[in-house]
mmCIF file of C-alpha atoms in Angstrom:
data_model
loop_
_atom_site.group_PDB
_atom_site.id
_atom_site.type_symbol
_atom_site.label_atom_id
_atom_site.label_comp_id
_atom_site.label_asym_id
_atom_site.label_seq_id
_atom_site.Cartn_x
_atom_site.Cartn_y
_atom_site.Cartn_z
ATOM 1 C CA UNK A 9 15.076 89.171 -67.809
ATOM 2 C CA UNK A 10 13.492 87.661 -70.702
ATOM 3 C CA UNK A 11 15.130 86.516 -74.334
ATOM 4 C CA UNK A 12 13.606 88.176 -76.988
ATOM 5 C CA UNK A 13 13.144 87.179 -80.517
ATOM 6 C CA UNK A 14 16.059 87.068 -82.730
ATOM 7 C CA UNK A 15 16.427 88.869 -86.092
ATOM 8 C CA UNK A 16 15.525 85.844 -88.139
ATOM 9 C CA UNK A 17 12.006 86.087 -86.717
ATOM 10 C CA UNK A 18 12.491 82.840 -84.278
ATOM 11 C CA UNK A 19 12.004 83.420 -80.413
ATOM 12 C CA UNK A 20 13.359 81.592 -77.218
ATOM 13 C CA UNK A 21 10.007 82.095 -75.919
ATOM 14 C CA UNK A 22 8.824 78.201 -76.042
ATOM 15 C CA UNK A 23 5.264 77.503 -75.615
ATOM 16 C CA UNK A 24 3.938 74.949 -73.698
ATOM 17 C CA UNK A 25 0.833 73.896 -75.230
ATOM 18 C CA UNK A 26 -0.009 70.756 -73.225
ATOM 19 C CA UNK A 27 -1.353 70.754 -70.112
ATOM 20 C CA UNK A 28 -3.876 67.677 -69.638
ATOM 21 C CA UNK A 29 -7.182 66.806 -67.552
ATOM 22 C CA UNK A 30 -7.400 63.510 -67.174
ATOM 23 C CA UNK A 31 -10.798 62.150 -66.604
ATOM 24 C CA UNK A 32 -12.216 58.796 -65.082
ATOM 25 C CA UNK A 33 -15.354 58.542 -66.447
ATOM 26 C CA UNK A 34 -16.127 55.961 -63.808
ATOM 27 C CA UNK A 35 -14.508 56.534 -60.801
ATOM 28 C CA UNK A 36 -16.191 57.494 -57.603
ATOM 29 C CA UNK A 37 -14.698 60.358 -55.299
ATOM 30 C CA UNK A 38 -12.459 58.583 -52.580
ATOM 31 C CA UNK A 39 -9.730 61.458 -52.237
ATOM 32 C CA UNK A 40 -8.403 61.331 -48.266
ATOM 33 C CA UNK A 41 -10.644 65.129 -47.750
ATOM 34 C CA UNK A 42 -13.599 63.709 -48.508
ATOM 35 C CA UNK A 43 -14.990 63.326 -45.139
ATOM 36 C CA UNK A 44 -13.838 67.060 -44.455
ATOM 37 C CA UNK A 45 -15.947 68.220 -47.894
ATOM 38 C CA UNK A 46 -19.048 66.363 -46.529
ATOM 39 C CA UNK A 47 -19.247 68.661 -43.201
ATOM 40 C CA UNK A 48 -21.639 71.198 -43.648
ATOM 41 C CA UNK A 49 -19.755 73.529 -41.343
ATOM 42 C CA UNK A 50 -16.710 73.062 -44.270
ATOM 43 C CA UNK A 51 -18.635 73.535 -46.944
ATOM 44 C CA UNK A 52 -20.532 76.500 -45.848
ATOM 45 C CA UNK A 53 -17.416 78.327 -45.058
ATOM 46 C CA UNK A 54 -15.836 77.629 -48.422
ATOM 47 C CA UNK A 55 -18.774 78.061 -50.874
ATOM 48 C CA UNK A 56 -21.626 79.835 -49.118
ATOM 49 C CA UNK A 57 -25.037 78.061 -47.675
ATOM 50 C CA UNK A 58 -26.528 74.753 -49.233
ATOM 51 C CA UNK A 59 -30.036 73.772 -48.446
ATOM 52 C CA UNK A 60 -29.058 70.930 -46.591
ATOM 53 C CA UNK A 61 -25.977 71.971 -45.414
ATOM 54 C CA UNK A 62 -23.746 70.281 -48.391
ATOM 55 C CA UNK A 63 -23.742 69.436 -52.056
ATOM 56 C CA UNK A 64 -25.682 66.829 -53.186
ATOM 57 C CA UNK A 65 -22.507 65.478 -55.562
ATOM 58 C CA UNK A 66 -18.791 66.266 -54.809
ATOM 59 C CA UNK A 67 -16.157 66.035 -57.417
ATOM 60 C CA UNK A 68 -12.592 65.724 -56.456
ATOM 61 C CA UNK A 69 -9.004 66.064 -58.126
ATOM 62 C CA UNK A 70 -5.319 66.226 -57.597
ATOM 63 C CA UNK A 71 -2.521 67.187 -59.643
ATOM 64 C CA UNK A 72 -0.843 70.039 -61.016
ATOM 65 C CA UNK A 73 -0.385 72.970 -59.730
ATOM 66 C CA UNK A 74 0.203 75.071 -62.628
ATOM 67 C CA UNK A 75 -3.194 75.167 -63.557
ATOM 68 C CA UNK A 76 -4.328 75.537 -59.697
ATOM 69 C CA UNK A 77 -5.486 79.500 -59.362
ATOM 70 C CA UNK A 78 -8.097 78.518 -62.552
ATOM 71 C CA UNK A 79 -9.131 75.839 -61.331
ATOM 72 C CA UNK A 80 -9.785 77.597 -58.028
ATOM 73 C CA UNK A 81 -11.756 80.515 -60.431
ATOM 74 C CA UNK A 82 -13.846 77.999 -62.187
ATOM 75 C CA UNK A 83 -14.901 76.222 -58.985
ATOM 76 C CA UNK A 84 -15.729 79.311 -57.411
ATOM 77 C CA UNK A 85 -17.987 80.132 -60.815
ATOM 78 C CA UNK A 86 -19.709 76.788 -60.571
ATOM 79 C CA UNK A 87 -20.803 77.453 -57.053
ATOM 80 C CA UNK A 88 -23.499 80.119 -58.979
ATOM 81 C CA UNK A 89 -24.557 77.867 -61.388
ATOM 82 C CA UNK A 90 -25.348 74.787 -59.337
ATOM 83 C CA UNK A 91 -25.315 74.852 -55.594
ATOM 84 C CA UNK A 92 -25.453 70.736 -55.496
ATOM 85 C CA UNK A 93 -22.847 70.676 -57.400
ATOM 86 C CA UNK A 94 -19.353 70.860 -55.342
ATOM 87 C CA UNK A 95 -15.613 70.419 -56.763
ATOM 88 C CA UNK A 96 -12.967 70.681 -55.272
ATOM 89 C CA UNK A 97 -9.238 70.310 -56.485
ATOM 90 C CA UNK A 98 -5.713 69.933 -54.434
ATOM 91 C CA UNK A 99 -2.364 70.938 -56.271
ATOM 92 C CA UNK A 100 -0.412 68.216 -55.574
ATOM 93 C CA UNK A 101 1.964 68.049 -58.826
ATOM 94 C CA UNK A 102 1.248 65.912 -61.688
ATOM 95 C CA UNK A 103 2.922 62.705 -60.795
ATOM 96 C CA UNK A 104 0.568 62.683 -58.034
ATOM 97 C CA UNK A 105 -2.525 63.284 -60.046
ATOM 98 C CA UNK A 106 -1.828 60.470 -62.312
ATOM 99 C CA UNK A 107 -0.959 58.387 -59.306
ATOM 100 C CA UNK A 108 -4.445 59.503 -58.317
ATOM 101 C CA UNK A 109 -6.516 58.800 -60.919
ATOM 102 C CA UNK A 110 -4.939 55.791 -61.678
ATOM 103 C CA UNK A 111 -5.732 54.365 -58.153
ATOM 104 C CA UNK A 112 -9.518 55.506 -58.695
ATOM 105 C CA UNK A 113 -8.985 57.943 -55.872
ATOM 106 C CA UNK A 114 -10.096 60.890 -58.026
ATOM 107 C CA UNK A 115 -12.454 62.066 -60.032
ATOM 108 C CA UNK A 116 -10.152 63.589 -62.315
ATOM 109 C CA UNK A 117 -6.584 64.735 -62.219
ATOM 110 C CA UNK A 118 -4.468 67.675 -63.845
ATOM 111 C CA UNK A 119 -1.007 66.450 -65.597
ATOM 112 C CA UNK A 120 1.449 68.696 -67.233
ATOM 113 C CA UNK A 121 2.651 65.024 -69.508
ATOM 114 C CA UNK A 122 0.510 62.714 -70.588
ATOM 115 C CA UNK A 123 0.310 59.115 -69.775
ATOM 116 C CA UNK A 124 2.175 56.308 -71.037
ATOM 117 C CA UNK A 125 0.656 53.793 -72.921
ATOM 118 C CA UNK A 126 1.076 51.351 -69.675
ATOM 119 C CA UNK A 127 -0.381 53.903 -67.704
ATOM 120 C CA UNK A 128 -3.161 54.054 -70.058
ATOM 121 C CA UNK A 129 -3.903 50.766 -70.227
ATOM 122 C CA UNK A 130 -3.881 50.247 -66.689
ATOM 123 C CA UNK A 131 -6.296 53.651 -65.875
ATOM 124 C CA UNK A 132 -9.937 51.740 -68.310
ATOM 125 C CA UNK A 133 -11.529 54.170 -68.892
ATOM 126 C CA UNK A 134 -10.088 57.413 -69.196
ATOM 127 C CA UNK A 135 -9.951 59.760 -71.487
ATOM 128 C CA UNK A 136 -7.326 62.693 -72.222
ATOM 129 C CA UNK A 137 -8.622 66.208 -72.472
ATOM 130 C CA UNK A 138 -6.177 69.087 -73.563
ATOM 131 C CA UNK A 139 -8.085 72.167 -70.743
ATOM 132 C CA UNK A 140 -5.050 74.709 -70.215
ATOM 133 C CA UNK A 141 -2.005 76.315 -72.243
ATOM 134 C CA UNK A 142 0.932 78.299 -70.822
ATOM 135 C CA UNK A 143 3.509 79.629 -72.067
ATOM 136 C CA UNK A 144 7.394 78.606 -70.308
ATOM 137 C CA UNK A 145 9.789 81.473 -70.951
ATOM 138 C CA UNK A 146 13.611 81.218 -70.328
ATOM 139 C CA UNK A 147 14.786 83.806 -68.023
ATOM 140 C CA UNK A 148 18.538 84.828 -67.721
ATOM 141 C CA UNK A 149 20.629 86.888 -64.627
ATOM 142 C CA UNK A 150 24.206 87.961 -66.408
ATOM 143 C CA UNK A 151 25.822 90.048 -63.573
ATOM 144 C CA UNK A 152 26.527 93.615 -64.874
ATOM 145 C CA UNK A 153 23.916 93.262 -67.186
ATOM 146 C CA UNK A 154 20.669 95.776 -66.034
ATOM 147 C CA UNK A 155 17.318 96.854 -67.421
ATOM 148 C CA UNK A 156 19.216 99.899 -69.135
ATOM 149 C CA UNK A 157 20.925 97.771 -71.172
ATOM 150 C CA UNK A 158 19.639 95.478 -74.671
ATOM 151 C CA UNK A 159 17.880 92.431 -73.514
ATOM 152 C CA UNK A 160 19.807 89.320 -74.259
ATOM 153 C CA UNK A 161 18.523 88.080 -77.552
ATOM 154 C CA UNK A 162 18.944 83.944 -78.101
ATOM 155 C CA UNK A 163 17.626 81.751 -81.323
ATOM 156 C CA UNK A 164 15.810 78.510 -81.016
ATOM 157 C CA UNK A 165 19.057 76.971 -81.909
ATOM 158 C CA UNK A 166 21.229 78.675 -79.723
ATOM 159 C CA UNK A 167 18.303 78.320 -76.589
ATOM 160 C CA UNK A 168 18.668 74.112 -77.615
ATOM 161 C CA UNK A 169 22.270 74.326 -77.392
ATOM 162 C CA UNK A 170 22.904 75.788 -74.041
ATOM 163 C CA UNK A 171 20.407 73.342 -73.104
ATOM 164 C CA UNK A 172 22.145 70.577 -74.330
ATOM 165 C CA UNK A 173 25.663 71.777 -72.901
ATOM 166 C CA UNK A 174 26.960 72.579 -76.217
ATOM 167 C CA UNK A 175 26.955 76.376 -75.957
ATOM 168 C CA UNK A 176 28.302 76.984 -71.949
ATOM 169 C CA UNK A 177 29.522 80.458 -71.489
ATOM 170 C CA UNK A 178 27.675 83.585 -72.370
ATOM 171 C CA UNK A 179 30.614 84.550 -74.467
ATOM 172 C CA UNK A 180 30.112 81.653 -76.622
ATOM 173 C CA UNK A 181 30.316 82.701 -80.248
ATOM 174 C CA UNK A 182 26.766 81.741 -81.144
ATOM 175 C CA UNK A 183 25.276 84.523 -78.267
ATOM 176 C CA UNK A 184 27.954 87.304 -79.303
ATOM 177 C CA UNK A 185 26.493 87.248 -82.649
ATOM 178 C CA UNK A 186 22.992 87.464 -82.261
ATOM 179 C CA UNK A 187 24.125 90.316 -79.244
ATOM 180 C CA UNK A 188 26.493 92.552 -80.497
ATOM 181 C CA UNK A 189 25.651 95.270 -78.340
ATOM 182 C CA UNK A 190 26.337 93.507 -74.925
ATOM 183 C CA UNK A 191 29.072 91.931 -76.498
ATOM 184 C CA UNK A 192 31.669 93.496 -74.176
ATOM 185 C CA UNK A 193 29.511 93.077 -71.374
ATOM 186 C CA UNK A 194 29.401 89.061 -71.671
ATOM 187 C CA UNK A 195 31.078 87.465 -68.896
ATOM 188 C CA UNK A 196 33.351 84.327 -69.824
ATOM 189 C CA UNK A 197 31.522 82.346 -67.618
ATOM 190 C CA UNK A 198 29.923 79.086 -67.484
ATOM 191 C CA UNK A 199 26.263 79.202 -68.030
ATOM 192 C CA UNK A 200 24.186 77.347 -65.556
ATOM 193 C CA UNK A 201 20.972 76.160 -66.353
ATOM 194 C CA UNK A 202 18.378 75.275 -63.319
ATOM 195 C CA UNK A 203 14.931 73.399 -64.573
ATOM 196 C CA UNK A 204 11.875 71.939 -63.269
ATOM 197 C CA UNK A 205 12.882 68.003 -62.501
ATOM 198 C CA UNK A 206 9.098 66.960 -63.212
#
């Protein structure tokens, strides 16, 4: 189940607005597939018949895999605009895409954070460009609470709370009053949050 938005017009529904290509400008493709991308036999099973069997330039990149399944859809798109063109991208998560293009192994590399400045400083020249947005929802499973019933409405406030262990059972006070119509249906139990670690 999702949160929906509260009465005061705020919503649980946080948007994630930064998802980052980082670009090396410079570097030359050195990712461990290359030699696999290179074989014409590869190649022609992945993006069709070249004239000479393979792309005359190959771009590679790690990273994220959030963005994965578009990158896949624009690479795929490229292929009929410029057959000696090839790119290719491995989801690999975002520490390892900055890990990438920071040891010139890449061509570029997708990052749900941006890098530090030491990172930055240590990459030369690369620049920063913002490519996708997604939105991260907070979902919720209260036993004996079903699609029948009200979904579970939460403010930004109370959302940062249970977050921050200061709201911990979803009979706190704070929830009860912005759901007064599950109100007798909300366990006292301990809420437990599960996140992403990266």
């Amino acid at each position: 189940h999702k949160p929906t938005t509260a009465g005061d017009g705020q919503t649980t529904q946080s948007k994630k607005v930064l998802s980052l290509l980082l670009l090396s400008l410079l570097s030359v493709c050195q990712c461990a597939g290359a030699s696999k991308l290179t074989n014409s036999s590869y190649y022609s099973s992945v993006f069709g018949d070249f004239r000479d069997g393979h792309p005359d330039v190959i771009i590679c990149g790690k990273g994220a895999t959030f963005p994965l399944s578009l990158y896949n859809s624009w690479m795929l798109a490229y292929t009929f605009v410029d057959l000696r063109v090839g790119i290719t991208y491995e989801g690999i998560g975002s520490g390892g895409g900055k890990k990438a293009i920071l040891a010139n192994s890449v061509d570029f590399a997708g990052s749900d954070s941006v890098l530090t400045e030491s990172e930055y400083e240590q990459g030369g020249d690369l620049q920063m460009l913002p490519i996708v947005a997604g939105a991260v929802v907070p979902v919720y499973n209260i036993e004996g609470i079903t699609g029948s019933d009200p979904p579970l409405v939460l403010d930004r406030l109370t959302l940062a709370m249970v977050y921050l262990g200061e709201v911990n059972r979803w009979d706190a006070p704070e929830i009860v009053a912005l759901n007064p119509a599950l109100a007798s249906k909300l366990p006292r139990k301990r809420i437990m949050v599960v996140q992403r670690i990266d």
